[in-house]
Amino acid sequence: MISVSGKKWEQKKINQNLVNKLKQDFNFSDILSRLIISRKFEDDEIATINTDLDLNNVFLNNEDFNQSIKLVVNCINNNEKICILGDYDVDGSAATSLFVKFLESINHPFFYYIPDREKDGYGATKKLFQKLILKEPKLIIMVDCGSTSNEAIDFLNNNEIKSLIIDHHEINKPFPNANSIINPKKNNGYKEYDYLCATSLSYFFLDLLIKEIKNKINIKDYLIYVLLATVCDVMPLRKLNRLIALNALKNFDITKNLPLSTLFDLNNKKNKININDLGYLIGPILNAGGRLGKSEYATELLSSNNDQVIKDRSIYLIKLNKKRKEIETLVLNEIDFKKLEEENKDVVIYYNPNINEGLIGIIAARLKDYFNKPTIVITTSNELLKGSARSVYNYNIGRVIKNSLDKGIIVNGGGHNMAAGFTLNRENLKTFENYILEDFLKSNTVNNNTFSYESEISSLAFNQDFYDNIKKLEPFGTGNPVPTFLLRDLRIIKPIVLNNKHISSILRSKTGFSIKSISFNSINTKIGEHLMSYKNSLNVIGQINENIWNNKKTLQLTIRDLFL
């Protein structure tokens, strides 16, 4: 089916025999069983649906973790100054904050540094270390960076400074000559956990380190930071990440975390914190600093115990995020979406020399969501080009960026399955584009721009029991998306424009059943035009969710698309 927005939709094909077996074995409902089968949940994941499972440290006897613990314990015993180098995104900031909390708890000499996106560039570089070693650290711990920093690590070795890398980005041999590297992509016996972000790896490392030195800090108090980073770094909420999410949300008391409670209060939020709050409210606010020149602010906020610092950083980051939204809207309005559709490339590659380099990642994410294709956005950065990539679930964009670095096509870069960044000489732009498109073809990744829905449901299924069954698969996110359904023959009643962007309306079935609905960011779109003016019955693709207003919960349908 081709929708009013031009998207192709089809129903997911599910083996009914498997659905029936799941219903019989676990006494699950039909819709819950269908969702479990369509997502290919493993036995351990199915076990989390009706049972609270504890989060155990899976790296207890891991060689890389044990070696890294010995390195840091030795530093602690000798009272040697430690430097924490993080990235300027939420994952880097959260991982750095975990280390700050730990090192403060043992009163150990340390400092941290979050690179400025424009002045320092990404990650661990020789140029940056030439500056940092002036503070005389004996050990530099790199979190969410370092996996491609061979030259920088050699510089540290020449200056007799030890190094530890805790990262999840692509890494190829020869590995940087660090004293120790924790990275599942090394393929050193724990590659099955290559979907963990750097904050997750840092959390499990610190958990083991704390037990080793018999420290009293309760690292579980900061498990919410791990989930925050997992969501913001677009890691799949599956397997161990699902367990992290369930434990973090179940045990978190926001009143005991001043940074997050301050952000909630300043945004007039009263609800129990959830995945959407992390991904769509807190994450963008924290990321705004790294995008617009205040890269250290997120770490200062997350790691601080000072009320005034927390309030000041929160207010400033909220203001920066508002500015980011305004600039983002201007950039998106300038993009010729129709032209990009007509080009119909397997990977969307958009070059605009005037985009603020701090925003290219979020613009890439918006285009990726719109086209359902891997997307790369490139802008100018002094004499070079700077690019940011966002990918779909089945195409590892970090791998291709790392390979293009190894082939000398780009100047530097790195990433993971879902996101990557790089710099490029202007004259290599076409070579780079050809390489990416050729790699996509060779990867045999299916990219037919087809969107899928779970099943067709009656408007009568729009009820609390049905929704409660769906909720058993929460939290939703990458790898476990919010279920999408098709509802037929609905009329649009009383459409209302909200904030000049969204459209609220009532959808009424032939039997007179009414459904509250919302369509986000639909003004000046085909969906918006139909919602405001179409008088006949139409078919709706949407997602059922809870709307909380004045502490009252009501079900509503989030409209994704329309069919005539």
GROMACS .gro file of N, CA, C and O in nm, residues 34-43 45-46 238-239:
model
   56
   34ARG      N    1   0.232  -1.239   1.914
   34ARG     CA    2   0.271  -1.192   1.780
   34ARG      C    3   0.390  -1.095   1.788
   34ARG      O    4   0.484  -1.103   1.708
   35LEU      N    5   0.384  -1.006   1.884
   35LEU     CA    6   0.492  -0.907   1.899
   35LEU      C    7   0.623  -0.974   1.938
   35LEU      O    8   0.730  -0.938   1.887
   36ILE      N    9   0.617  -1.073   2.026
   36ILE     CA   10   0.737  -1.145   2.068
   36ILE      C   11   0.800  -1.218   1.949
   36ILE      O   12   0.922  -1.214   1.929
   37ILE      N   13   0.716  -1.282   1.868
   37ILE     CA   14   0.766  -1.355   1.751
   37ILE      C   15   0.823  -1.259   1.647
   37ILE      O   16   0.931  -1.283   1.591
   38SER      N   17   0.755  -1.148   1.623
   38SER     CA   18   0.801  -1.055   1.519
   38SER      C   19   0.934  -0.991   1.557
   38SER      O   20   1.013  -0.955   1.470
   39ARG      N   21   0.960  -0.978   1.687
   39ARG     CA   22   1.086  -0.919   1.732
   39ARG      C   23   1.195  -1.021   1.757
   39ARG      O   24   1.308  -0.986   1.794
   40LYS      N   25   1.159  -1.150   1.744
   40LYS     CA   26   1.255  -1.259   1.763
   40LYS      C   27   1.317  -1.253   1.903
   40LYS      O   28   1.439  -1.263   1.919
   41PHE      N   29   1.234  -1.237   2.003
   41PHE     CA   30   1.282  -1.236   2.140
   41PHE      C   31   1.344  -1.371   2.174
   41PHE      O   32   1.291  -1.476   2.140
   42GLU      N   33   1.458  -1.366   2.244
   42GLU     CA   34   1.522  -1.488   2.292
   42GLU      C   35   1.460  -1.530   2.425
   42GLU      O   36   1.385  -1.454   2.487
   43ASP      N   37   1.492  -1.652   2.470
   43ASP     CA   38   1.432  -1.706   2.593
   43ASP      C   39   1.455  -1.614   2.712
   43ASP      O   40   1.365  -1.593   2.795
   45GLU      N   41   1.495  -1.297   2.713
   45GLU     CA   42   1.414  -1.176   2.700
   45GLU      C   43   1.267  -1.206   2.732
   45GLU      O   44   1.199  -1.125   2.796
   46ILE      N   45   1.220  -1.322   2.688
   46ILE     CA   46   1.082  -1.362   2.721
   46ILE      C   47   1.066  -1.373   2.872
   46ILE      O   48   0.963  -1.336   2.928
  238ARG      N   49   1.761  -0.441   2.366
  238ARG     CA   50   1.743  -0.585   2.361
  238ARG      C   51   1.848  -0.652   2.448
  238ARG      O   52   1.947  -0.592   2.488
  239LYS      N   53   1.823  -0.780   2.478
  239LYS     CA   54   1.919  -0.864   2.551
  239LYS      C   55   1.962  -0.796   2.682
  239LYS      O   56   1.879  -0.758   2.764
   0.00000   0.00000   0.00000
